[in-house]
Structures are given as structure tokens and as C-alpha cells.
Amino acid sequence: MALHSVAAHAMAVDTWTLVLGAILSFRIARDPEPRSDERDTLFAARATRGAYATLIAELCVAILVLGFGAELELPAFSQPLIAHDLIVCLMIASIVRCAVQLALYDAARRALEATP
């Protein structure tokens, strides 16, 4: 991919728009007085463990495809393609981390509601 092309500039604009959107959403949605209790550390640790397991699984798949995928018709690996694949892997791991953490908080909420 030519770095000084219309497609590369469009990808750069998309990427910087996502970065600025993430910063802006953090500023808007951030709790000014964060509250935490002893469950937060446990939930964060379990969610991080799930995210790491997801990253390891993604890397194993990528290694197997690269190592044994000679017969597969893969596109030419360029720096932008590899960079975007890595970004996708990190985003999937982040989504898994957030989903696990939300599921644990939801389970704790349901347990509190079930106790008389």
C-alpha cells in the first residue's frame, strides 16, 4: 500500500477520529468521584485474565496461519495490514475484558437482589 495515497490518508483520518472520540468519551463519561469496593480488584483481575487468554488465543491462530498457511491465498502482508491486524487483536481483547467485568458486576447485582 502506498502510504501517500487516498486510501492511506482515509485510514489515518479514521484512526485519529477514533482516538479523539475515545479521549472525548472518557472525558464525558468519567466519574468525578470514583467509588470502589473490595470486589473491584477481583473483577478487574478476572477480566484481565480473560483478556490475556483472548490475546494468547488470537496470537496462536495468527502464528498457525502464518506458519502453515502457505497453501492459503492470503493477501500480501504490508505494514498497514499487520498494524491493523494487531489493533483488531487488542480491541477484541479489550472488548472481552469489558464484557467479563460487566458480567461479573451483573452477577454480583443479581446475587444482592436475590438475598432477602
mmCIF file of C-alpha atoms in Angstrom:
data_model
loop_
_atom_site.group_PDB
_atom_site.id
_atom_site.type_symbol
_atom_site.label_atom_id
_atom_site.label_comp_id
_atom_site.label_asym_id
_atom_site.label_seq_id
_atom_site.Cartn_x
_atom_site.Cartn_y
_atom_site.Cartn_z
ATOM 1 C CA MET A 1 0.000 0.000 0.000
ATOM 2 C CA ALA A 2 1.353 3.412 -0.918
ATOM 3 C CA LEU A 3 1.475 5.491 2.234
ATOM 4 C CA HIS A 4 0.804 8.743 0.388
ATOM 5 C CA SER A 5 -2.391 7.632 -1.288
ATOM 6 C CA VAL A 6 -6.048 8.475 -0.819
ATOM 7 C CA ALA A 7 -6.723 5.122 0.902
ATOM 8 C CA ALA A 8 -3.871 5.560 3.390
ATOM 9 C CA HIS A 9 -4.967 9.096 4.239
ATOM 10 C CA ALA A 10 -8.552 7.879 4.731
ATOM 11 C CA MET A 11 -7.313 5.199 7.161
ATOM 12 C CA ALA A 12 -5.288 7.794 9.060
ATOM 13 C CA VAL A 13 -8.297 10.100 9.372
ATOM 14 C CA ASP A 14 -10.419 7.176 10.622
ATOM 15 C CA THR A 15 -7.779 6.172 13.156
ATOM 16 C CA TRP A 16 -7.293 9.668 14.555
ATOM 17 C CA THR A 17 -11.070 10.176 14.677
ATOM 18 C CA LEU A 18 -11.363 7.021 16.807
ATOM 19 C CA VAL A 19 -8.547 8.168 19.109
ATOM 20 C CA LEU A 20 -10.095 11.606 19.592
ATOM 21 C CA GLY A 21 -13.520 10.018 20.127
ATOM 22 C CA ALA A 22 -12.097 7.736 22.819
ATOM 23 C CA ILE A 23 -10.477 10.672 24.620
ATOM 24 C CA LEU A 24 -13.651 12.746 24.392
ATOM 25 C CA SER A 25 -15.888 9.899 25.599
ATOM 26 C CA PHE A 26 -13.551 9.305 28.550
ATOM 27 C CA ARG A 27 -13.762 12.982 29.498
ATOM 28 C CA ILE A 28 -17.569 12.951 29.253
ATOM 29 C CA ALA A 29 -18.317 9.614 30.945
ATOM 30 C CA ARG A 30 -15.618 9.662 33.654
ATOM 31 C CA ASP A 31 -16.970 9.523 37.175
ATOM 32 C CA PRO A 32 -15.731 12.628 39.036
ATOM 33 C CA GLU A 33 -15.845 10.775 42.360
ATOM 34 C CA PRO A 34 -14.955 7.164 41.648
ATOM 35 C CA ARG A 35 -16.381 4.648 44.088
ATOM 36 C CA SER A 36 -14.853 1.231 44.606
ATOM 37 C CA ASP A 37 -15.011 -1.660 46.999
ATOM 38 C CA GLU A 38 -13.166 -4.936 47.533
ATOM 39 C CA ARG A 39 -14.938 -6.663 44.610
ATOM 40 C CA ASP A 40 -13.483 -4.257 42.040
ATOM 41 C CA THR A 41 -9.972 -5.688 42.352
ATOM 42 C CA LEU A 42 -11.211 -9.264 41.986
ATOM 43 C CA PHE A 43 -13.424 -8.404 38.997
ATOM 44 C CA ALA A 44 -10.630 -6.458 37.293
ATOM 45 C CA ALA A 45 -8.177 -9.335 37.795
ATOM 46 C CA ARG A 46 -10.596 -11.896 36.329
ATOM 47 C CA ALA A 47 -11.397 -9.620 33.390
ATOM 48 C CA THR A 48 -7.705 -9.030 32.692
ATOM 49 C CA ARG A 49 -7.076 -12.783 32.816
ATOM 50 C CA GLY A 50 -9.830 -13.266 30.226
ATOM 51 C CA ALA A 51 -8.363 -10.555 28.010
ATOM 52 C CA TYR A 52 -4.901 -12.125 28.175
ATOM 53 C CA ALA A 53 -6.338 -15.542 27.325
ATOM 54 C CA THR A 54 -8.053 -13.968 24.313
ATOM 55 C CA LEU A 55 -4.801 -12.358 23.160
ATOM 56 C CA ILE A 56 -2.916 -15.628 23.508
ATOM 57 C CA ALA A 57 -5.594 -17.466 21.501
ATOM 58 C CA GLU A 58 -5.504 -14.796 18.771
ATOM 59 C CA LEU A 59 -1.721 -14.945 18.588
ATOM 60 C CA CYS A 60 -1.792 -18.754 18.380
ATOM 61 C CA VAL A 61 -4.217 -18.566 15.460
ATOM 62 C CA ALA A 62 -2.075 -15.918 13.747
ATOM 63 C CA ILE A 63 1.089 -17.991 14.254
ATOM 64 C CA LEU A 64 -0.574 -21.115 12.846
ATOM 65 C CA VAL A 65 -1.916 -19.226 9.820
ATOM 66 C CA LEU A 66 1.460 -17.644 9.129
ATOM 67 C CA GLY A 67 3.400 -20.856 9.726
ATOM 68 C CA PHE A 68 1.188 -23.380 7.995
ATOM 69 C CA GLY A 69 -0.877 -21.193 5.697
ATOM 70 C CA ALA A 70 1.374 -21.476 2.659
ATOM 71 C CA GLU A 71 -1.449 -23.123 0.709
ATOM 72 C CA LEU A 72 -3.955 -20.447 1.707
ATOM 73 C CA GLU A 73 -4.437 -17.463 -0.529
ATOM 74 C CA LEU A 74 -3.534 -14.713 1.912
ATOM 75 C CA PRO A 75 -3.195 -11.086 0.894
ATOM 76 C CA ALA A 76 0.287 -9.637 0.792
ATOM 77 C CA PHE A 77 1.260 -8.607 4.309
ATOM 78 C CA SER A 78 2.134 -4.955 4.337
ATOM 79 C CA GLN A 79 2.924 -2.817 7.354
ATOM 80 C CA PRO A 80 -0.557 -1.201 7.464
ATOM 81 C CA LEU A 81 -2.259 -4.604 7.234
ATOM 82 C CA ILE A 82 -0.157 -6.066 10.045
ATOM 83 C CA ALA A 83 -0.684 -2.936 12.157
ATOM 84 C CA HIS A 84 -4.451 -3.097 11.674
ATOM 85 C CA ASP A 85 -4.490 -6.823 12.499
ATOM 86 C CA LEU A 86 -2.674 -6.093 15.764
ATOM 87 C CA ILE A 87 -5.080 -3.261 16.569
ATOM 88 C CA VAL A 88 -8.027 -5.594 15.942
ATOM 89 C CA CYS A 89 -6.483 -8.197 18.268
ATOM 90 C CA LEU A 90 -6.066 -5.602 21.024
ATOM 91 C CA MET A 91 -9.608 -4.284 20.519
ATOM 92 C CA ILE A 92 -11.098 -7.793 20.747
ATOM 93 C CA ALA A 93 -9.148 -8.409 23.960
ATOM 94 C CA SER A 94 -10.392 -5.095 25.357
ATOM 95 C CA ILE A 95 -13.983 -5.959 24.471
ATOM 96 C CA VAL A 96 -13.591 -9.344 26.188
ATOM 97 C CA ARG A 97 -12.165 -7.634 29.284
ATOM 98 C CA CYS A 98 -15.081 -5.210 29.458
ATOM 99 C CA ALA A 99 -17.653 -7.950 28.817
ATOM 100 C CA VAL A 100 -16.229 -10.201 31.538
ATOM 101 C CA GLN A 101 -16.119 -7.322 34.007
ATOM 102 C CA LEU A 102 -19.711 -6.301 33.203
ATOM 103 C CA ALA A 103 -20.872 -9.907 33.540
ATOM 104 C CA LEU A 104 -19.228 -10.191 36.961
ATOM 105 C CA TYR A 105 -20.824 -6.940 38.151
ATOM 106 C CA ASP A 106 -24.194 -8.120 36.825
ATOM 107 C CA ALA A 107 -23.835 -11.439 38.655
ATOM 108 C CA ALA A 108 -22.981 -9.581 41.871
ATOM 109 C CA ARG A 109 -26.019 -7.309 41.404
ATOM 110 C CA ARG A 110 -28.285 -10.311 40.887
ATOM 111 C CA ALA A 111 -26.873 -12.004 43.986
ATOM 112 C CA LEU A 112 -27.601 -8.889 46.053
ATOM 113 C CA GLU A 113 -31.149 -8.696 44.718
ATOM 114 C CA ALA A 114 -31.750 -12.398 45.495
ATOM 115 C CA THR A 115 -30.774 -12.106 49.177
ATOM 116 C CA PRO A 116 -33.688 -11.194 51.443
#
